[in-house]
Coordinates of C-alpha atoms and ligand atoms in Angstrom, one line a residue:
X979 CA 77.4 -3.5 31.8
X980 CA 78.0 -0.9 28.7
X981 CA 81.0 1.0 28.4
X982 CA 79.6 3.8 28.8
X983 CA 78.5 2.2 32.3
X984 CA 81.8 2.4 33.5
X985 CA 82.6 6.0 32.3
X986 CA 79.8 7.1 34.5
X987 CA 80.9 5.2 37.0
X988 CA 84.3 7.2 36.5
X989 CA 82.8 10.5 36.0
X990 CA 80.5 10.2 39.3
X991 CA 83.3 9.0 41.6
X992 CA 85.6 11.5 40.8
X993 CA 83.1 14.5 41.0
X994 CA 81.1 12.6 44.0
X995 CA 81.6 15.1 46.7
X996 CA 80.9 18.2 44.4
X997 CA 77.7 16.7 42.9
X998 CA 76.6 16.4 46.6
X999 CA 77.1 19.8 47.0
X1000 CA 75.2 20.8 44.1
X1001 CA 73.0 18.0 44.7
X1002 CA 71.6 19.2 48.3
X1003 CA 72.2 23.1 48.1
X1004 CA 71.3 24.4 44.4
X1005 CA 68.0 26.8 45.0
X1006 CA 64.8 25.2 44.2
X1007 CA 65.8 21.6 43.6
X1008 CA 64.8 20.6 47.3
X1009 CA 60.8 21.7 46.3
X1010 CA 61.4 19.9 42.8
X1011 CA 62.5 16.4 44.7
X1012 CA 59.3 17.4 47.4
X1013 CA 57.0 17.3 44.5
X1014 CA 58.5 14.1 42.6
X1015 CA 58.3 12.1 46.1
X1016 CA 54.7 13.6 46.8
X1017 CA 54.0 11.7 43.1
X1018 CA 54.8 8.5 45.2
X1019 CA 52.1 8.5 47.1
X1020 CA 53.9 7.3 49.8
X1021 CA 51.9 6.2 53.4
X1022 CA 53.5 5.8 57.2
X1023 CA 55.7 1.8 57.1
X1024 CA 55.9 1.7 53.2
X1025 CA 58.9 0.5 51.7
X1026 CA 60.3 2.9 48.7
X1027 CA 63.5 2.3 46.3
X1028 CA 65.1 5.0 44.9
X1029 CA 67.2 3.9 41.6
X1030 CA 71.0 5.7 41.3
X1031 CA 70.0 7.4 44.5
X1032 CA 73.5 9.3 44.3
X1033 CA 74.3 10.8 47.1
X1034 CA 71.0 10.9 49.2
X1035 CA 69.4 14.2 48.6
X1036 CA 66.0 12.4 48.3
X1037 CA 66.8 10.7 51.7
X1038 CA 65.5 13.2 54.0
X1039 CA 62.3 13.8 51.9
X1040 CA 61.6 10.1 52.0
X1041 CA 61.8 9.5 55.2
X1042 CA 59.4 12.0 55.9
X1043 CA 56.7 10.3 54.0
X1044 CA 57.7 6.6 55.4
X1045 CA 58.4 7.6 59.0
X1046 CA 60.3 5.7 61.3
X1047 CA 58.8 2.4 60.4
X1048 CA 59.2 2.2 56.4
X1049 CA 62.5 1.4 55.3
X1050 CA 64.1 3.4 51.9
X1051 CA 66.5 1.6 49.5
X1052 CA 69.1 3.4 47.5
X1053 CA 70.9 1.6 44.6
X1054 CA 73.4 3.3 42.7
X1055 CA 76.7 1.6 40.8
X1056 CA 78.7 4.1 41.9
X1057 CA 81.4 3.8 44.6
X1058 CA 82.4 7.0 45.6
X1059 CA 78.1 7.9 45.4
X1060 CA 77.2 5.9 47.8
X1061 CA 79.8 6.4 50.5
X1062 CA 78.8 10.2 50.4
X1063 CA 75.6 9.0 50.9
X1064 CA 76.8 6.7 53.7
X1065 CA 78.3 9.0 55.1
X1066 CA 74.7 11.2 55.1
X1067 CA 73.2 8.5 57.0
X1068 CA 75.4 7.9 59.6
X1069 CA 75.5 11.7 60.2
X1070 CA 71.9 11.6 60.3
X1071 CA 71.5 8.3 62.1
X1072 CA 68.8 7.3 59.8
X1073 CA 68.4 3.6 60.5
X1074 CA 65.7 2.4 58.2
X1075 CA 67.7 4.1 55.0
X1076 CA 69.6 0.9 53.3
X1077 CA 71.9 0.9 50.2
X1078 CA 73.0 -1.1 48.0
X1079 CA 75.0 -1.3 45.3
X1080 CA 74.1 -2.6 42.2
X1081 CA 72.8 -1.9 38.7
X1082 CA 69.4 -0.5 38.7
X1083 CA 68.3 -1.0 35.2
X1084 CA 68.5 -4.4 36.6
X1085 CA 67.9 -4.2 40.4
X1086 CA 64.8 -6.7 41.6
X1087 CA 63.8 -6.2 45.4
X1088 CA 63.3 -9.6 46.9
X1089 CA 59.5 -8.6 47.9
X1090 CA 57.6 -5.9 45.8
X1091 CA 57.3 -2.4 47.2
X1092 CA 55.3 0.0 47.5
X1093 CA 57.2 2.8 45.1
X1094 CA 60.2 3.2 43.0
X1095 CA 61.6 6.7 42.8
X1096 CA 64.6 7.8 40.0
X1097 CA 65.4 11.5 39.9
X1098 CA 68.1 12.9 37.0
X1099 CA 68.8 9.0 36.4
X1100 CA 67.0 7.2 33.2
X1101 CA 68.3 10.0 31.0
X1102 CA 71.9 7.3 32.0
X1103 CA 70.4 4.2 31.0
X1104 CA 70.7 2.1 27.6
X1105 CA 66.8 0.9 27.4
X1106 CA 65.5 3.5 29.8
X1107 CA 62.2 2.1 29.2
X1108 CA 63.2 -1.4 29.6
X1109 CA 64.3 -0.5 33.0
X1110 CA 61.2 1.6 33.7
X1111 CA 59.0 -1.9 33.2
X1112 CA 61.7 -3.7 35.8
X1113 CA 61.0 -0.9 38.1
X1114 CA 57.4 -1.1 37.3
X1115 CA 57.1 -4.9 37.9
X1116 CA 58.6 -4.3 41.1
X1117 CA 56.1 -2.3 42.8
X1118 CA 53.1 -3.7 44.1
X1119 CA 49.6 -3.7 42.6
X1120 CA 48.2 0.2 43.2
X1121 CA 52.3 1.0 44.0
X1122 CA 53.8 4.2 42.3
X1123 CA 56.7 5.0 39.9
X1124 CA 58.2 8.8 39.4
X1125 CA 60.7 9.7 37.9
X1126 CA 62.3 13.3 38.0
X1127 CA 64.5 14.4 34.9
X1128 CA 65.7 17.4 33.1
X1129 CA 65.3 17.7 28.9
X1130 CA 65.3 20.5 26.3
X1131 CA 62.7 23.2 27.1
X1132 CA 59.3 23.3 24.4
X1133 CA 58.5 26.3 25.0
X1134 CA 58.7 29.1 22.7
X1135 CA 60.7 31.4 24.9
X1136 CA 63.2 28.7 24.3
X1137 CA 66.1 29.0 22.8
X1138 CA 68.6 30.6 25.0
X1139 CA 67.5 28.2 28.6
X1140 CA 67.9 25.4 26.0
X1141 CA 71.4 27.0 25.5
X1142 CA 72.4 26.9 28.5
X1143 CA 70.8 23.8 28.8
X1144 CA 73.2 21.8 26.2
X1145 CA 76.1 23.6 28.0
X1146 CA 75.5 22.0 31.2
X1147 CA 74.8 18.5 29.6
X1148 CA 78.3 19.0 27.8
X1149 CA 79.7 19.4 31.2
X1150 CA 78.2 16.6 33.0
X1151 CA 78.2 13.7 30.7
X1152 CA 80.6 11.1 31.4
X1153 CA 82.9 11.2 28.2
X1154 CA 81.4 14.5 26.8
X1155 CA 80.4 14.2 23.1
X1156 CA 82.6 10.9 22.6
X1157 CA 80.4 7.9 21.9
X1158 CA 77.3 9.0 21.1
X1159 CA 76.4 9.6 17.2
X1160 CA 74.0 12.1 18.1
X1161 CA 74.4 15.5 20.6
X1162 CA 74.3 14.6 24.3
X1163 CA 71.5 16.0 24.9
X1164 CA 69.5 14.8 22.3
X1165 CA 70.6 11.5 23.5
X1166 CA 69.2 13.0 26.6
X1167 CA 65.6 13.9 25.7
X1168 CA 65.0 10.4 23.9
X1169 CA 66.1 8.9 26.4
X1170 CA 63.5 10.1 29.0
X1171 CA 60.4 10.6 26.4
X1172 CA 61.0 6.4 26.1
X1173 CA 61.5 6.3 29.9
X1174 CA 57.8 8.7 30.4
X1175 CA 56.4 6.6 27.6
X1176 CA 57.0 3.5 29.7
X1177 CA 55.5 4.7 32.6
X1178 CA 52.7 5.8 30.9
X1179 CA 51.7 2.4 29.4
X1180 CA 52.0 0.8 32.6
X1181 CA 50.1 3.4 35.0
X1182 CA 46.5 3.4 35.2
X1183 CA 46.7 6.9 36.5
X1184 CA 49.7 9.8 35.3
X1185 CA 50.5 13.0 36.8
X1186 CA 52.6 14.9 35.2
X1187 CA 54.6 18.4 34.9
X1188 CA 57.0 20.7 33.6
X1189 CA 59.2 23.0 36.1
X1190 CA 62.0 25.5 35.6
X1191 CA 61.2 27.3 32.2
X1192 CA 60.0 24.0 30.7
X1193 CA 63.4 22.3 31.7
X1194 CA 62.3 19.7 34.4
X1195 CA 59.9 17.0 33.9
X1196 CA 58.3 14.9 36.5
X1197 CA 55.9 12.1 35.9
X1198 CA 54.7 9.9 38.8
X1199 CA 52.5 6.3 37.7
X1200 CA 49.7 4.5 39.7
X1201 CA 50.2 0.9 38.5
X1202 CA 47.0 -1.2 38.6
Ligands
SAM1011 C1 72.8 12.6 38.1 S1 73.1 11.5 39.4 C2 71.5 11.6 40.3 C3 71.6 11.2 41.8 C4 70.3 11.4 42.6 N1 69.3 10.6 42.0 C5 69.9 12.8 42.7 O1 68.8 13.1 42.3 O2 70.7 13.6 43.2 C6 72.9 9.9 38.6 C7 73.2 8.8 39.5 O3 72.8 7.6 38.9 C8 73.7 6.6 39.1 N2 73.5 5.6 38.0 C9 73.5 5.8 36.7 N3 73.2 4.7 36.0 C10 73.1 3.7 36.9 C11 72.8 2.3 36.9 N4 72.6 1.7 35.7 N5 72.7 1.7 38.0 C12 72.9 2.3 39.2 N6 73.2 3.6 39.3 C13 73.3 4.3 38.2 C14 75.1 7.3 39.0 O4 76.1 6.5 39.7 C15 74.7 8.6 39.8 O5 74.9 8.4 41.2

């Protein structure tokens, strides 16, 4: 693993509890994770892996789709991550919701799937779309991939919710500004056009769209 790999690590367990907080409760995100999750097309028993599933918010909307007899898998590298979301499950007393911990860009299920799900979590990754072609090869023939992720706005009314934007990037990346040659959120946006692009070579079929003043992207793939 990267260095940087271990300062997110870092940052995510010490702030593991808060970023649950703002994870589950900040207005609006609980539609935006509805809508990535309705991209997977999920059916009653499927199985679905979310990548750096953090601290479970996407459980509950998962589960729905799978029911009682699909399973979900949530990987994240992150300690203090998954024992919030642990903890979420034994709360809940979910027992078809497994974790593991592990790397996602490289994470292989034993069997294919029938989906991979990654909200706020390629914009992290070194080759995001290298990973997004392990993810893809993972999911069974007519399987879905979606991915949920937050870049500079495009639109013209721009400027000042891309301010804010930057600000809140600055905030939340591992490190701040140290180690990267360009502006984190620059880093940011490249990293999930290649991660989109990838998706969008492998998909037979795309859906795709812009929430939040232009701010959040989500792009679900059919694979053939
Ligand atoms: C911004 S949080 C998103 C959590 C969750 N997906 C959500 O929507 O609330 C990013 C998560 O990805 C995890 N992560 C980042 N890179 C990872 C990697 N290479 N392997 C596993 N987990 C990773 C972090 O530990 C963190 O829990």
């Amino acid at each position: 693993m990267s260095q940087g790999t271990t300062a997110a690590q870092r940052f995510y367990g010490r702030w593991a509890r808060l970023y649950d907080l703002l994870a589950s409760a900040t207005p609006g995100l609980a539609r935006l994770r509805d809508v990535a999750v309705d991209r997977l097309e999920l059916s009653p028993g499927d199985t679905v892996v979310e990548m750096g599933c953090g601290t479970g918010a996407n459980f509950p909307h998962l589960r729905e789709r799978v029911g009682p007899a699909g399973r979900v898998v949530g990987v994240d590298f992150t300690a203090g991550m998954l024992a919030q979301a642990r903890d979420r499950v034994e709360r809940e007393g979910w027992r078809n919701v497994h974790l593991v911990r592990a790397d996602a860009a490289a994470f292989e299920p034993r069997e294919r799937v029938d989906a991979v799900l990654a909200t706020f979590v390629v914009g992290m990754l070194d080759d995001p779309g290298a990973a997004v072609n392990q993810w893809a090869d993972a999911v069974r023939p007519g399987g879905n991939v979606a991915l949920l992720d937050a870049g500079q706005s495009g639109r013209p009314y721009a400027w000042p919710v891309n301010q804010a934007f930057r600000g809140l990037v600055l905030a939340s990346t591992p490190g701040g500004r140290s180690g990267f040659e360009e502006p984190p959120w620059a880093v940011l946006d490249d990293r999930v056009a290649a991660a989109r692009r990838a998706l969008s070579e492998r998909s037979v079929a795309v859906a795709d769209s812009e929430h939040v003043l232009g701010v959040v992207r989500i792009t679900g793939g059919r694979l053939p």
